[in-house]
Amino acid sequence: HSKHHLFTFGKDATWIGKAAGKVHKGHLEEDIVDFTQFALQLRTTFPKGTVILVKGSRSMKMERFVEALFKLESLDRERN
């Protein structure tokens, strides 16, 4: 049995969480989110090997979050 989590980003994304129904959701407001801090939170919340799908329009610049995830992964490899 797998768990599903939905995290949304930005003021216009609230409807996504509402439409997801039974899926657990956490909404992050655009003006307070810190992608590096969120990546750290995900790393401590989910086990290694968890698949994370990042989807967003180009204007949301979600590559910043992906870069934060890769940076953490790289730091972990350097430590081991």
Tab-separated table of C-alpha atoms in Angstrom:
chain	number	residue	atom	x	y	z
A	1	HIS	CA	0.000	0.000	0.000
A	2	SER	CA	1.547	3.294	-1.047
A	3	LYS	CA	0.954	6.744	0.342
A	4	HIS	CA	0.330	9.744	-1.875
A	5	HIS	CA	1.072	13.326	-0.951
A	6	LEU	CA	0.296	16.468	-2.884
A	7	PHE	CA	2.089	19.727	-2.227
A	8	THR	CA	1.071	22.813	-4.168
A	9	PHE	CA	2.919	26.061	-4.653
A	10	GLY	CA	1.513	29.483	-5.482
A	11	LYS	CA	-1.652	31.392	-4.825
A	12	ASP	CA	-3.462	29.972	-7.864
A	13	ALA	CA	-2.762	26.336	-6.961
A	14	THR	CA	-5.238	26.011	-4.092
A	15	TRP	CA	-7.890	24.549	-6.423
A	16	ILE	CA	-5.558	21.650	-7.264
A	17	GLY	CA	-5.524	20.501	-3.646
A	18	LYS	CA	-9.279	20.883	-3.362
A	19	ALA	CA	-9.838	18.873	-6.542
A	20	ALA	CA	-7.518	16.108	-5.339
A	21	GLY	CA	-10.134	15.053	-2.795
A	22	LYS	CA	-8.806	12.332	-0.541
A	23	VAL	CA	-5.148	12.897	-1.341
A	24	HIS	CA	-3.194	14.428	1.521
A	25	LYS	CA	-2.231	17.953	0.585
A	26	GLY	CA	-0.044	20.685	1.994
A	27	HIS	CA	-0.263	24.148	0.491
A	28	LEU	CA	2.763	26.422	0.419
A	29	GLU	CA	2.227	30.112	-0.149
A	30	GLU	CA	4.442	31.576	-2.846
A	31	ASP	CA	5.698	34.457	-0.727
A	32	ILE	CA	6.940	32.295	2.171
A	33	VAL	CA	8.261	29.166	0.499
A	34	ASP	CA	11.943	28.379	0.612
A	35	PHE	CA	12.755	25.605	-1.836
A	36	THR	CA	15.908	24.501	-0.014
A	37	GLN	CA	14.079	24.280	3.315
A	38	PHE	CA	11.214	22.397	1.676
A	39	ALA	CA	13.678	19.967	0.050
A	40	LEU	CA	15.231	19.346	3.479
A	41	GLN	CA	11.769	18.730	4.937
A	42	LEU	CA	10.939	16.229	2.195
A	43	ARG	CA	14.238	14.435	2.698
A	44	THR	CA	13.481	13.892	6.376
A	45	THR	CA	9.801	13.049	5.782
A	46	PHE	CA	10.075	10.485	3.003
A	47	PRO	CA	12.354	7.435	2.787
A	48	LYS	CA	15.261	7.277	0.367
A	49	GLY	CA	14.097	6.133	-3.068
A	50	THR	CA	10.778	7.999	-2.904
A	51	VAL	CA	9.631	9.206	-6.311
A	52	ILE	CA	8.787	12.905	-6.480
A	53	LEU	CA	6.984	14.365	-9.472
A	54	VAL	CA	7.508	18.095	-9.924
A	55	LYS	CA	5.064	19.747	-12.302
A	56	GLY	CA	4.648	23.426	-12.984
A	57	SER	CA	4.504	26.084	-15.634
A	58	ARG	CA	7.720	27.748	-16.710
A	59	SER	CA	6.651	30.943	-14.982
A	60	MET	CA	6.639	29.131	-11.603
A	61	LYS	CA	10.346	28.279	-12.045
A	62	MET	CA	9.990	24.894	-10.363
A	63	GLU	CA	13.497	24.036	-11.517
A	64	ARG	CA	14.622	25.921	-8.397
A	65	PHE	CA	13.050	23.163	-6.292
A	66	VAL	CA	14.526	20.389	-8.439
A	67	GLU	CA	17.950	22.036	-8.171
A	68	ALA	CA	17.577	22.159	-4.370
A	69	LEU	CA	16.764	18.424	-4.320
A	70	PHE	CA	19.771	17.572	-6.499
A	71	LYS	CA	22.038	19.767	-4.389
A	72	LEU	CA	21.014	17.876	-1.239
A	73	GLU	CA	21.562	14.537	-2.989
A	74	SER	CA	25.007	15.665	-4.113
A	75	LEU	CA	25.938	16.788	-0.588
A	76	ASP	CA	24.798	13.424	0.794
A	77	ARG	CA	27.006	11.581	-1.710
A	78	GLU	CA	30.023	13.718	-0.793
A	79	ARG	CA	29.556	12.917	2.904
A	80	ASN	CA	29.419	9.172	2.293
